[in-house]
Coordinates of C-alpha atoms in Angstrom, one line a residue:
W1 CA 2.5 4.9 21.2
A2 CA 4.0 2.7 17.8
H3 CA 0.5 0.9 17.7
I4 CA -1.7 3.8 17.2
G5 CA 0.5 4.5 13.8
Y6 CA 0.4 2.3 10.7
W7 CA 2.2 1.9 7.5
G8 CA 1.5 4.5 4.9
D9 CA -0.2 2.6 1.9
H10 CA -1.8 0.3 4.6
Q11 CA -3.9 3.3 6.0
L12 CA -5.5 3.3 2.9
I13 CA -6.0 -0.5 1.8
Y14 CA -7.0 -2.3 4.5
L15 CA -10.0 0.0 5.5
L16 CA -10.7 0.1 2.4
R17 CA -10.8 -3.7 1.8
L18 CA -12.9 -3.8 5.1
L19 CA -15.3 -0.8 3.6
E20 CA -15.8 -2.8 0.5
L21 CA -17.0 -6.1 2.0
L22 CA -19.5 -4.2 4.5
H23 CA -20.7 -2.5 1.4
R24 CA -20.9 -5.8 -0.5
H25 CA -22.9 -7.5 2.2
D26 CA -24.7 -4.6 3.7
P27 CA -24.9 -1.7 1.8
S28 CA -27.2 0.2 3.6
A29 CA -25.0 0.1 6.8
V30 CA -21.8 1.7 5.1
Q31 CA -24.3 4.8 4.0
A32 CA -25.9 4.9 7.7
L33 CA -22.6 5.3 8.9
L34 CA -21.6 7.8 6.5
T35 CA -23.9 10.6 8.6
R36 CA -23.9 8.7 12.3
D37 CA -21.4 10.5 14.9
L38 CA -20.0 7.0 15.5
F39 CA -15.8 7.4 15.3
A40 CA -13.1 9.1 17.4
Y41 CA -9.7 10.2 16.5
A42 CA -6.4 9.2 18.4
N43 CA -4.5 12.0 20.8
V44 CA -1.4 11.0 19.5
P45 CA 1.2 13.1 20.9
Y46 CA 3.1 12.8 17.8
R47 CA 3.4 16.3 16.0
I48 CA 4.1 16.8 12.3
L49 CA 6.4 19.8 12.0
P50 CA 5.6 22.6 9.8
Y51 CA 5.7 22.4 5.8
D52 CA 9.0 24.7 5.8
R53 CA 10.8 22.4 8.1
L54 CA 9.7 19.3 6.3
L55 CA 11.4 20.9 3.7
A56 CA 14.6 21.9 5.4
D57 CA 15.4 18.2 7.1
P58 CA 12.6 15.8 5.5
K59 CA 14.3 13.2 7.2
N60 CA 13.8 14.8 10.9
T61 CA 10.0 15.9 10.5
V62 CA 8.2 15.1 13.7
E63 CA 8.3 16.0 17.2
F64 CA 7.1 13.8 21.1
D65 CA 4.8 16.4 22.7
T66 CA 5.6 15.3 26.5
S67 CA 2.7 17.7 27.5
I68 CA 0.0 16.0 25.4
E69 CA 1.5 11.9 26.7
A70 CA 0.9 13.4 30.3
L71 CA -2.5 14.9 29.8
V72 CA -3.7 11.1 28.2
R73 CA -1.8 9.2 30.9
R74 CA -3.7 11.2 33.4
R75 CA -7.1 10.7 31.5
V76 CA -6.2 6.7 31.5
E77 CA -5.6 6.5 34.9
A78 CA -8.9 8.3 35.4
V79 CA -11.4 6.7 33.1
G80 CA -9.3 4.0 31.0
T81 CA -8.8 3.3 26.9
D82 CA -11.0 6.2 26.5
G83 CA -8.3 8.5 28.1
K84 CA -6.2 7.7 24.4
L85 CA -8.8 9.4 22.3
L86 CA -9.2 13.2 21.6
W87 CA -11.7 15.0 24.1
D88 CA -13.9 18.1 23.4
A89 CA -13.9 21.0 25.6
R90 CA -16.9 19.3 27.4
D91 CA -14.3 16.6 28.4
Q92 CA -16.2 14.1 26.0
V93 CA -14.9 12.0 23.4
R94 CA -14.9 13.8 20.2
L95 CA -17.2 11.9 17.9
A96 CA -17.4 12.6 14.3
N97 CA -19.4 10.6 11.3
L98 CA -17.5 8.2 8.6
T99 CA -17.1 10.9 5.6
E100 CA -15.4 13.0 8.2
K101 CA -13.0 10.2 8.6
L102 CA -12.5 9.3 5.2
L103 CA -12.2 13.0 4.0
V104 CA -8.8 12.9 6.5
S105 CA -7.4 10.3 5.5
V106 CA -7.6 11.4 1.5
L107 CA -6.6 15.1 2.5
A108 CA -3.6 13.7 4.6
K109 CA -2.2 11.8 2.0
L110 CA -3.1 15.0 -0.6
A111 CA -1.2 17.1 1.6
N112 CA 2.1 15.1 0.7
F113 CA 1.0 14.4 -2.8
I114 CA 3.8 15.4 -5.1
P115 CA 2.4 15.4 -9.0
D116 CA 3.4 12.5 -11.1
A117 CA 6.2 11.0 -8.0
G118 CA 3.6 9.9 -5.6
I119 CA 3.0 10.5 -1.4
W120 CA 5.8 11.8 -0.2
L121 CA 7.4 9.4 2.6
N122 CA 7.9 12.0 5.4
T123 CA 7.0 10.8 8.9
Q124 CA 9.5 8.4 9.3
R125 CA 6.7 5.4 8.7
P126 CA 7.5 3.4 5.7
E127 CA 5.1 1.6 3.2
W128 CA 4.1 -2.0 3.5
N129 CA 7.5 -3.6 3.0
D130 CA 9.6 -1.6 6.1
A131 CA 12.8 -3.2 4.4
N132 CA 12.9 0.6 2.3
N133 CA 12.7 2.1 5.6
A134 CA 15.4 4.2 4.4
L135 CA 13.5 6.0 1.5
V136 CA 12.0 8.4 4.1
G137 CA 12.7 11.7 3.6
Q138 CA 13.6 11.7 -0.1
G139 CA 11.1 8.9 -0.9
V140 CA 7.6 8.8 -3.0
S141 CA 5.2 6.4 -3.0
M142 CA 3.5 5.5 -6.1
V143 CA 1.9 2.4 -3.8
T144 CA 0.2 4.3 -1.9
L145 CA -0.9 6.5 -4.6
F146 CA -2.4 3.4 -6.5
H147 CA -4.0 2.9 -3.5
L148 CA -5.6 6.3 -2.7
R149 CA -6.7 5.7 -6.7
R150 CA -8.8 3.0 -5.4
Y151 CA -9.9 4.4 -2.3
L152 CA -11.3 8.0 -3.7
A153 CA -12.8 5.4 -6.5
F154 CA -14.8 4.2 -3.6
C155 CA -15.7 7.5 -1.7
L156 CA -17.2 8.7 -5.3
E157 CA -19.8 5.2 -5.3
I158 CA -20.6 5.5 -1.9
I159 CA -21.0 9.6 -1.7
A160 CA -22.9 9.2 -4.8
P161 CA -26.5 8.8 -2.9
L162 CA -26.2 12.0 -0.9
A163 CA -24.9 13.9 -3.8
K164 CA -28.4 16.2 -3.0
R165 CA -27.9 16.3 0.9
S166 CA -25.7 18.5 3.3
I167 CA -23.4 16.3 5.6
P168 CA -22.0 18.2 9.0
I169 CA -18.4 17.5 9.3
S170 CA -16.0 19.7 11.6
A171 CA -15.1 23.3 10.6
E172 CA -11.2 23.1 10.9
V173 CA -11.6 20.0 8.4
R174 CA -14.2 21.8 6.1
Q175 CA -11.8 24.7 5.6
S176 CA -8.7 22.3 4.8
L177 CA -11.1 20.7 2.2
A178 CA -11.5 23.9 0.8
R179 CA -7.8 25.3 0.5
L180 CA -6.8 21.8 -1.3
D181 CA -9.4 22.2 -3.5
R182 CA -8.3 25.5 -4.4
V183 CA -5.2 24.1 -5.1
L184 CA -6.1 21.3 -7.3
E185 CA -8.5 23.5 -9.0
C186 CA -5.9 26.1 -9.3
H187 CA -3.2 24.2 -11.1
R188 CA -5.8 21.8 -12.8
P189 CA -4.4 23.1 -16.5
L190 CA -1.0 21.5 -15.5
L191 CA -2.9 17.9 -16.7
A192 CA -3.3 18.8 -20.1
R193 CA 0.4 18.5 -20.7
R194 CA 3.5 16.9 -19.2
I195 CA 4.6 18.5 -15.4
T196 CA 8.0 19.7 -15.5
D197 CA 10.1 20.4 -12.2
R198 CA 9.2 23.9 -11.9
D199 CA 5.4 23.2 -11.6
R200 CA 6.1 20.1 -9.4
K201 CA 7.7 22.5 -6.9
R202 CA 4.4 25.0 -6.9
V203 CA 2.1 22.6 -6.5
L204 CA 3.6 20.7 -3.6
D205 CA 4.1 23.9 -1.7
D206 CA 0.7 25.3 -2.1
L207 CA -0.6 21.4 -1.0
G208 CA 1.8 21.3 1.9
R209 CA 1.6 24.6 3.2
A210 CA -2.1 24.4 2.8
G211 CA -2.0 20.7 4.8
S212 CA 0.6 22.1 7.4
R213 CA -1.8 25.5 8.4
Y214 CA -4.7 22.7 9.0
R215 CA -2.1 20.5 11.4
Q216 CA -0.7 23.8 13.6
Q217 CA -4.0 25.0 14.1
I218 CA -5.3 21.4 15.5
Y219 CA -2.2 21.7 17.3
A220 CA -2.5 24.6 18.9
R221 CA -6.1 24.8 19.6
G222 CA -7.7 21.7 18.6
F223 CA -11.0 21.0 16.8
S224 CA -13.8 24.3 17.7
G225 CA -16.4 21.9 18.2
R226 CA -18.5 24.0 15.5
R227 CA -19.9 22.1 12.2
Q228 CA -20.2 23.3 9.2
P229 CA -22.4 21.6 6.3
L230 CA -20.9 19.9 3.5
R231 CA -23.1 19.1 0.0
G232 CA -22.7 15.4 -1.3
A233 CA -22.3 17.5 -4.7
Q234 CA -19.2 19.4 -3.7
L235 CA -17.3 16.6 -2.1
L236 CA -17.7 14.2 -5.0
R237 CA -16.7 17.4 -7.2
F238 CA -13.1 17.3 -5.1
F239 CA -13.0 13.2 -5.1
R240 CA -13.4 13.4 -9.2
T241 CA -10.5 15.8 -9.5
A242 CA -8.1 14.6 -7.0
L243 CA -8.8 11.3 -9.3
A244 CA -7.9 13.1 -12.0
W245 CA -4.7 14.1 -10.3
V246 CA -3.7 10.5 -9.2
D247 CA -4.5 8.7 -12.5
H248 CA -1.7 11.6 -14.5
A249 CA 0.2 10.7 -12.4
I250 CA -0.1 6.8 -12.8
A251 CA 0.2 7.6 -16.3
A252 CA 3.7 9.3 -15.8
N253 CA 5.0 6.4 -14.3
R254 CA 3.9 3.8 -16.4
R255 CA 7.4 2.1 -17.7
P256 CA 8.4 1.6 -20.9
D257 CA 8.0 -2.4 -20.2
R258 CA 4.2 -1.8 -19.1
L259 CA 5.5 -2.7 -15.3
Y260 CA 4.8 0.7 -13.3
H261 CA 7.3 2.5 -11.1
A262 CA 6.4 1.5 -7.5
Y263 CA 9.2 4.2 -5.6
N264 CA 10.8 7.2 -6.6
L265 CA 13.3 9.5 -5.4
V266 CA 12.7 13.9 -5.2
R267 CA 15.3 16.1 -4.9
L268 CA 14.1 19.0 -2.3
D269 CA 17.1 20.9 -2.0
Q270 CA 16.2 23.2 -4.7
P271 CA 14.6 26.6 -4.1
S272 CA 12.2 26.5 -7.2
E273 CA 12.0 22.6 -8.6
V274 CA 11.4 19.1 -7.7
S275 CA 13.4 16.9 -9.8
V276 CA 12.0 13.1 -10.0
R277 CA 14.2 9.9 -10.2
R278 CA 12.9 6.6 -10.6
L279 CA 14.1 3.8 -8.7
Y280 CA 14.2 -0.2 -9.5
E281 CA 11.2 -2.1 -10.5
M282 CA 9.3 -3.4 -7.6
L283 CA 6.5 -6.4 -6.9
E284 CA 4.5 -4.6 -4.9
G285 CA 4.2 -1.8 -7.2
Q286 CA 2.9 -3.7 -9.7
V287 CA 0.3 -5.2 -7.3
A288 CA -0.8 -2.0 -6.5
A289 CA -1.0 -1.0 -9.8
L290 CA -3.5 -3.7 -10.8
S291 CA -5.4 -3.2 -7.4
S292 CA -5.8 0.5 -8.2
G293 CA -8.4 0.0 -11.0
R294 CA -7.1 2.4 -13.2
L295 CA -6.1 -0.3 -15.6
T296 CA -8.2 -1.8 -18.6
A297 CA -8.4 -5.5 -18.1
A298 CA -5.8 -5.5 -21.8
E299 CA -3.3 -3.1 -19.6
S300 CA -3.7 -5.9 -16.9
A301 CA -3.2 -8.9 -19.0
G302 CA 0.1 -6.6 -20.3
L303 CA 1.5 -6.1 -17.1
L304 CA 0.9 -9.5 -15.8
Q305 CA 2.8 -11.3 -19.0
A306 CA 5.4 -8.2 -18.5
L307 CA 5.8 -9.3 -15.2
R308 CA 6.1 -12.9 -16.0
R309 CA 9.4 -12.0 -18.3
S310 CA 10.7 -9.5 -15.9
A311 CA 14.0 -9.4 -13.7
M312 CA 11.5 -10.3 -10.4
Y313 CA 10.3 -13.7 -11.8
R314 CA 12.3 -16.2 -9.9
P315 CA 12.6 -19.9 -12.2
D316 CA 13.5 -22.0 -9.7
Q317 CA 10.9 -21.6 -7.6
H318 CA 8.0 -20.4 -10.1
S319 CA 7.4 -17.5 -8.3
Y320 CA 8.5 -13.7 -7.9
I321 CA 11.0 -12.0 -5.9
L322 CA 10.6 -8.2 -4.7
Y323 CA 12.9 -6.7 -6.7
P324 CA 15.5 -8.1 -9.8
N325 CA 18.4 -9.7 -7.7
R326 CA 21.7 -7.7 -8.2
D327 CA 25.5 -8.1 -7.5
L328 CA 26.8 -5.6 -4.2
P329 CA 30.2 -4.1 -4.9
R330 CA 32.8 -5.7 -2.4
F331 CA 33.7 -3.3 0.6
T332 CA 37.2 -3.0 -1.7
E333 CA 35.4 -2.0 -4.9
R334 CA 33.6 1.0 -3.0
N335 CA 35.3 4.1 -1.5
N336 CA 37.9 5.0 -4.3
I337 CA 37.9 8.0 -5.8
P338 CA 39.0 7.9 -9.3
A339 CA 42.1 9.5 -10.4
R340 CA 40.4 12.3 -13.2
D341 CA 38.6 13.5 -9.9
L342 CA 41.2 13.8 -7.7
A343 CA 43.1 15.3 -10.4
R344 CA 40.1 18.4 -10.5
S345 CA 40.1 19.0 -7.4
R346 CA 43.3 21.4 -5.8
L347 CA 41.6 21.0 -1.9
L348 CA 41.4 17.0 -2.1
K349 CA 45.6 17.1 -3.6
T350 CA 46.3 20.2 -0.9
L351 CA 44.9 18.2 2.3
L352 CA 46.6 14.8 1.0
A353 CA 49.6 16.4 0.7
Q354 CA 49.5 18.3 4.1
G355 CA 48.4 15.2 5.6
D356 CA 45.4 16.2 6.6
H357 CA 42.6 13.2 7.0
S358 CA 39.8 14.9 8.2
L359 CA 38.3 14.2 3.9
V360 CA 40.3 11.9 2.2
E361 CA 43.0 9.3 2.5
R362 CA 45.5 7.5 0.7
D363 CA 46.3 3.8 1.2
V364 CA 49.6 2.0 1.4
R365 CA 48.8 1.2 -2.7
G366 CA 48.5 4.9 -3.1
R367 CA 44.7 4.9 -3.8
C368 CA 42.7 7.3 -2.3
H369 CA 39.4 7.6 -0.4
F370 CA 37.3 9.4 1.2
S371 CA 37.9 9.2 5.6
G372 CA 35.8 5.9 7.2
S373 CA 34.8 8.4 9.5
L374 CA 32.2 10.2 6.8
T375 CA 29.0 8.2 7.4
N376 CA 26.9 10.1 5.2
A377 CA 26.7 13.7 3.2
Q378 CA 25.9 15.3 6.8
D379 CA 29.1 14.4 7.9
V380 CA 31.1 15.7 4.9
R381 CA 29.5 19.1 5.0
Q382 CA 30.5 19.3 8.7
A383 CA 34.0 18.6 7.9
L384 CA 34.4 21.0 5.0
E385 CA 32.8 23.5 7.3
R386 CA 35.9 22.7 9.7
L387 CA 38.3 22.6 7.2
A388 CA 36.9 26.4 6.1
A389 CA 37.5 27.7 9.5
A390 CA 40.7 25.9 9.8
G391 CA 41.8 28.0 6.6
Y392 CA 41.0 26.6 3.8
R393 CA 37.6 29.0 3.5
G394 CA 38.6 29.6 -0.5
L395 CA 38.5 26.3 -1.5
V396 CA 36.0 24.8 0.3
R397 CA 33.8 27.5 -1.4
Q398 CA 35.0 27.1 -4.5
E399 CA 35.0 22.8 -4.7
S400 CA 32.0 21.8 -1.8
A401 CA 29.3 21.1 -4.1
F402 CA 31.8 19.3 -6.5
V403 CA 33.2 17.2 -3.0
L404 CA 29.9 16.6 -2.0
A405 CA 28.3 15.2 -5.5
L406 CA 31.2 13.6 -5.7
F407 CA 31.0 11.4 -2.1
E408 CA 27.1 10.8 -3.1
R409 CA 28.3 9.5 -7.0
L410 CA 30.4 6.7 -5.1
F411 CA 27.7 5.7 -2.1
D412 CA 24.7 6.8 -4.2
H413 CA 22.7 7.1 -0.1
E414 CA 20.2 8.5 -2.2
S415 CA 19.3 5.2 -3.5
F416 CA 19.6 3.6 -0.5
T417 CA 16.3 1.8 0.4
G418 CA 17.0 0.0 3.7
R419 CA 17.7 -3.8 4.2
S420 CA 16.0 -4.5 1.0
G421 CA 19.0 -3.5 -0.7
T422 CA 21.9 -5.1 1.2
F423 CA 20.4 -8.7 3.2
F424 CA 19.3 -11.6 1.2
A425 CA 16.8 -13.0 3.2
Y426 CA 13.2 -11.1 4.9
E427 CA 12.7 -8.7 2.4
G428 CA 16.1 -8.9 0.6
L429 CA 17.8 -9.1 -2.3
G430 CA 16.6 -12.7 -4.6
S431 CA 14.1 -13.0 -1.6
I432 CA 10.5 -14.5 -2.2
Y433 CA 8.0 -13.0 0.4
W434 CA 5.1 -15.0 0.3
H435 CA 2.5 -12.7 1.4
M436 CA 3.9 -10.2 -1.2
V437 CA 3.3 -13.5 -3.9
S438 CA -0.6 -14.0 -2.3
K439 CA -0.9 -10.2 -2.9
L440 CA -0.1 -10.9 -5.9
L441 CA -2.1 -13.9 -6.9
L442 CA -5.5 -11.9 -5.3
A443 CA -4.8 -8.7 -7.6
A444 CA -4.6 -10.9 -10.2
Q445 CA -8.1 -12.9 -9.5
E446 CA -9.8 -9.6 -8.7
T447 CA -8.6 -8.2 -12.1
Y448 CA -9.5 -11.6 -14.3
L449 CA -13.3 -11.3 -12.6
A450 CA -13.2 -7.8 -12.9
A451 CA -12.9 -8.5 -16.4
V452 CA -15.1 -11.2 -16.9
H453 CA -18.4 -8.9 -15.6
A454 CA -17.4 -6.3 -17.3
G455 CA -17.5 -8.1 -20.7
A456 CA -13.7 -7.7 -21.8
P457 CA -13.0 -9.9 -25.0
P458 CA -12.6 -13.1 -24.5
A459 CA -9.1 -13.3 -25.9
V460 CA -8.2 -10.8 -23.1
R461 CA -9.8 -13.0 -20.4
R462 CA -8.1 -15.6 -21.1
R463 CA -5.2 -14.2 -21.0
L464 CA -5.6 -13.2 -17.1
K465 CA -7.0 -16.8 -16.5
R466 CA -3.8 -18.3 -17.5
A467 CA -1.9 -15.3 -15.5
Y468 CA -4.0 -16.2 -12.5
Q469 CA -3.2 -20.2 -13.1
D470 CA 0.7 -19.5 -13.5
I471 CA 1.0 -17.8 -10.4
R472 CA -1.1 -20.1 -8.4
V473 CA 1.1 -22.9 -9.5
G474 CA 4.4 -21.4 -7.7
I475 CA 2.4 -20.4 -4.4
G476 CA 3.4 -23.0 -1.5
D477 CA 0.3 -25.7 -1.1
R478 CA 0.8 -26.4 -5.0
K479 CA 4.6 -27.4 -4.8
T480 CA 6.4 -30.7 -3.2
P481 CA 8.1 -30.3 0.1
A482 CA 11.2 -30.8 -1.9
A483 CA 10.8 -27.9 -4.0
Y484 CA 9.1 -25.7 -1.1
G485 CA 11.8 -26.4 1.4
G486 CA 8.8 -27.1 4.0
F487 CA 5.6 -28.5 4.6
P488 CA 3.8 -26.9 1.6
M489 CA 0.8 -26.1 3.6
D490 CA 2.7 -24.0 6.5
P491 CA 2.7 -20.6 6.2
Y492 CA 6.0 -19.4 5.9
S493 CA 7.5 -15.9 5.5
H494 CA 9.7 -16.1 2.9
T495 CA 12.3 -18.3 0.6
P496 CA 15.6 -16.8 0.4
A497 CA 17.9 -17.2 -3.1
H498 CA 20.4 -19.5 -0.9
A499 CA 17.6 -21.9 0.7
G500 CA 14.0 -23.4 0.8
A501 CA 11.1 -21.8 2.7
R502 CA 11.7 -20.0 6.3
Q503 CA 10.1 -18.4 9.3
P504 CA 7.0 -20.0 9.7
G505 CA 4.6 -18.4 11.6
L506 CA 1.3 -16.9 10.9
T507 CA 2.1 -14.5 8.4
G508 CA 0.0 -12.1 6.3
Q509 CA -0.1 -14.6 3.3
V510 CA -3.3 -16.2 5.0
K511 CA -5.8 -13.8 4.6
E512 CA -4.7 -13.6 1.1
D513 CA -5.1 -17.3 0.4
I514 CA -8.3 -17.6 2.3
L515 CA -9.9 -14.8 -0.2
C516 CA -8.3 -16.3 -3.0
R517 CA -9.7 -19.7 -1.9
F518 CA -13.1 -18.6 -1.8
G519 CA -12.6 -16.9 -5.2
E520 CA -11.6 -19.7 -7.1
L521 CA -14.6 -21.5 -5.5
G522 CA -17.0 -18.6 -6.8
V523 CA -18.5 -17.4 -3.6
V524 CA -19.2 -13.8 -4.5
V525 CA -21.3 -11.1 -2.7
N526 CA -22.8 -8.1 -3.9
Q527 CA -26.1 -6.3 -3.0
G528 CA -26.3 -8.6 0.4
R529 CA -27.1 -11.5 -2.2
I530 CA -24.6 -14.6 -2.4
A531 CA -23.6 -15.5 -5.8
F532 CA -22.0 -18.8 -6.7
E533 CA -19.6 -18.1 -10.3
P534 CA -17.1 -20.4 -10.1
R535 CA -14.9 -20.0 -13.3
L536 CA -11.5 -20.7 -11.5
L537 CA -12.2 -24.1 -10.3
Q538 CA -10.1 -26.8 -11.9
P539 CA -11.9 -30.0 -13.2
E540 CA -9.8 -32.4 -10.9
E541 CA -10.9 -30.9 -8.1
F542 CA -14.1 -32.6 -8.1
L543 CA -15.0 -36.2 -7.1
T544 CA -14.4 -39.6 -8.8
E545 CA -15.8 -41.9 -6.3
A546 CA -18.4 -41.1 -3.8
A547 CA -17.2 -40.0 -0.4
T548 CA -18.3 -38.6 3.0
F549 CA -18.0 -34.7 4.0
S550 CA -17.3 -33.8 7.8
Y551 CA -18.2 -30.5 9.0
F552 CA -19.3 -28.8 11.8
D553 CA -22.8 -27.0 11.6
V554 CA -23.7 -23.6 12.9
A555 CA -24.4 -24.9 16.5
G556 CA -20.3 -26.6 16.8
R557 CA -21.7 -29.9 16.3
P558 CA -20.0 -32.4 14.0
R559 CA -21.4 -33.4 11.3
R560 CA -21.1 -35.7 8.0
L561 CA -22.6 -35.4 4.6
R562 CA -22.4 -37.8 1.5
L563 CA -21.1 -37.0 -2.1
P564 CA -21.8 -38.5 -5.2
R565 CA -19.4 -38.8 -7.9
H566 CA -18.4 -35.6 -9.9
S567 CA -19.1 -33.0 -7.2
L568 CA -17.2 -31.5 -4.3
A569 CA -18.3 -29.4 -1.1
F570 CA -17.1 -26.5 1.5
T571 CA -18.7 -24.9 4.3
Y572 CA -19.6 -20.8 4.1
C573 CA -20.6 -19.1 7.1
Q574 CA -20.7 -22.9 8.6
V575 CA -23.4 -23.8 6.3
P576 CA -22.7 -26.9 3.4
I577 CA -22.1 -25.7 -0.2
V578 CA -22.1 -28.8 -2.4
Y579 CA -21.0 -28.6 -6.0
R580 CA -22.6 -30.7 -8.1
Q581 CA -21.4 -31.4 -12.1
A582 CA -25.1 -31.7 -13.8
G583 CA -26.6 -30.9 -17.1
R584 CA -28.4 -28.2 -15.9
S585 CA -27.8 -24.6 -13.9
G586 CA -29.4 -23.2 -10.8
L587 CA -29.6 -24.2 -7.1
V588 CA -31.7 -25.9 -4.2
I589 CA -32.0 -24.4 -0.7
S590 CA -32.7 -27.3 1.6
R591 CA -33.8 -26.0 4.8
V592 CA -34.0 -27.3 8.2
D593 CA -37.3 -27.9 8.5
G594 CA -37.7 -29.9 5.7
R595 CA -38.4 -28.0 2.9
E596 CA -36.1 -27.2 -0.3
D597 CA -36.7 -24.6 -2.4
S598 CA -35.3 -24.3 -6.4
T599 CA -34.2 -21.6 -8.8
S600 CA -32.5 -21.5 -12.3
S601 CA -30.8 -19.0 -10.9
P602 CA -27.0 -19.1 -9.1
V603 CA -28.1 -15.8 -6.9
L604 CA -29.7 -16.2 -3.2
D605 CA -32.1 -14.0 -2.6
A606 CA -31.5 -11.7 0.2
E607 CA -33.3 -13.2 3.0
T608 CA -31.6 -16.2 2.8
S609 CA -28.3 -14.5 2.3
R610 CA -28.7 -12.6 5.8
S611 CA -29.9 -15.9 7.4
I612 CA -26.5 -17.5 6.0
F613 CA -24.4 -14.4 6.9
D614 CA -26.3 -14.5 10.3
R615 CA -25.6 -18.1 11.0
A616 CA -29.0 -18.3 12.0
G617 CA -29.2 -22.3 11.5
A618 CA -32.5 -22.0 9.3
V619 CA -30.2 -23.3 5.9
D620 CA -29.4 -27.0 6.4
R621 CA -27.0 -26.7 3.3
V622 CA -27.2 -25.1 -0.5
T623 CA -26.6 -27.6 -3.7
V624 CA -25.1 -25.6 -6.6
F625 CA -25.6 -27.1 -10.0
L626 CA -22.9 -26.5 -12.4
P627 CA -23.3 -27.4 -16.1

């Protein structure tokens, strides 16, 4: 069943990027999907526990329902993979429209929203960087919240045309929306000031219980099949309310150095408070902040400059590690109880005097340590309970809190992120993870192009362009094999501090690099039309002498095209695009039937663009003239 789930941030950002692409290529397609019942739910037999049990043990929050799994197995044997989907009372796959599916993702995240902290990681499925998987339970993700911000903004854009219409959605989802909406509206006055630990607990309780009520209802009875109308205007208002909470949290997580927190830690063991502790800076947090759409062009430029000055910059590779490197304490430097703490504890001194090693022990040099059999705070609690039963009840009652606090201070298990804090390769200490660098490159490019289209001041645009080019220089294909540690065009996953590039394979980096390259070439699709705006192309990319361009056309036939000097060529949907440096702007569309159409605009009309998208074979090439 693991293939059904996905990392918390990816549930939003990968779906969102696909929808953004579809919306740019064919806006009417997304609008049609919002009201058509074409989408299913997976009948995954995991059951998230009720909210109060999440609070009680946030690292043990999911149960496996063997009866549901058995039902799914029987259905798969009978009908195939549709048996893994959620069925209705008529034994048909239950279908929903895109509006409902998009909304369910928002509601699931908001039910785990902790104000000014992020999205609570409580379902044992970590973020993209699963080297941080030990954060599950007490960890809170700003990374997911940044992506939720962009997701909400997109939902506002596509739902706006339906503001005066009603959209039928499941009654249970409609009721869950109403509950969460009431919570956010009721507490909205908090956004006018700094949110306290007590405020945070009240909001979390109300959101968590509302989400829990929805889950338990669906687990117990499933969807009733009833639909209720949801007015577009109501949905838009809810998204704006959620956006206000998200933006408040983003502002609260801006660091003094102009970077942003990626993950936070929360204390959930107090009855009326949730305190927040900030973790160290991480590269993925900066990428997500840039991608969120919340930052102004000037703020984005400031973030990129701060990143270049930060401890995440690795000069030898002219690139960025995932988190600042640090020296780990040696084994002999850990687990040493300071003499002043030992002097304060009657319990520890008594146990040592009586030779009881269940909690503490003394080595041959006279130094005191917690017992090597204790793995975590839960083990300490159990040892204290045994000591209480063995005659130390009074001392245990007086000193349990002190002993547990001392244990945590020595080991700081609360801040343990996983292998990211202990390994020296992959996503570990001092390691560049190239996929995340490519994500940074794409985020910087998007930020620069958005600043251009928004008319940001020229000085800000220049800062963003320089930042993009600086990141680009550090990517493998701009390096020598000696500097990279491998063939520069091979997609290696990471470069540890002690060696060159490692672990070759088709990593996720490839797709970001392809998107960035089309961005550099200036291919822009909007409202179903292709435009050519090469603002990031370097002059040295144009030919200094005539050459021949080889490619495959839409029919798969090998073709050759003679290019003059001061030009370059690439294919888009297998149609050659030729850029020529000239004294004018515009383009010429050369068609297979011999006709040519020219225009002074760098934008293709919708019909020609659609013909290229469809690989219809009508367009032979497009020549773009650049001043």
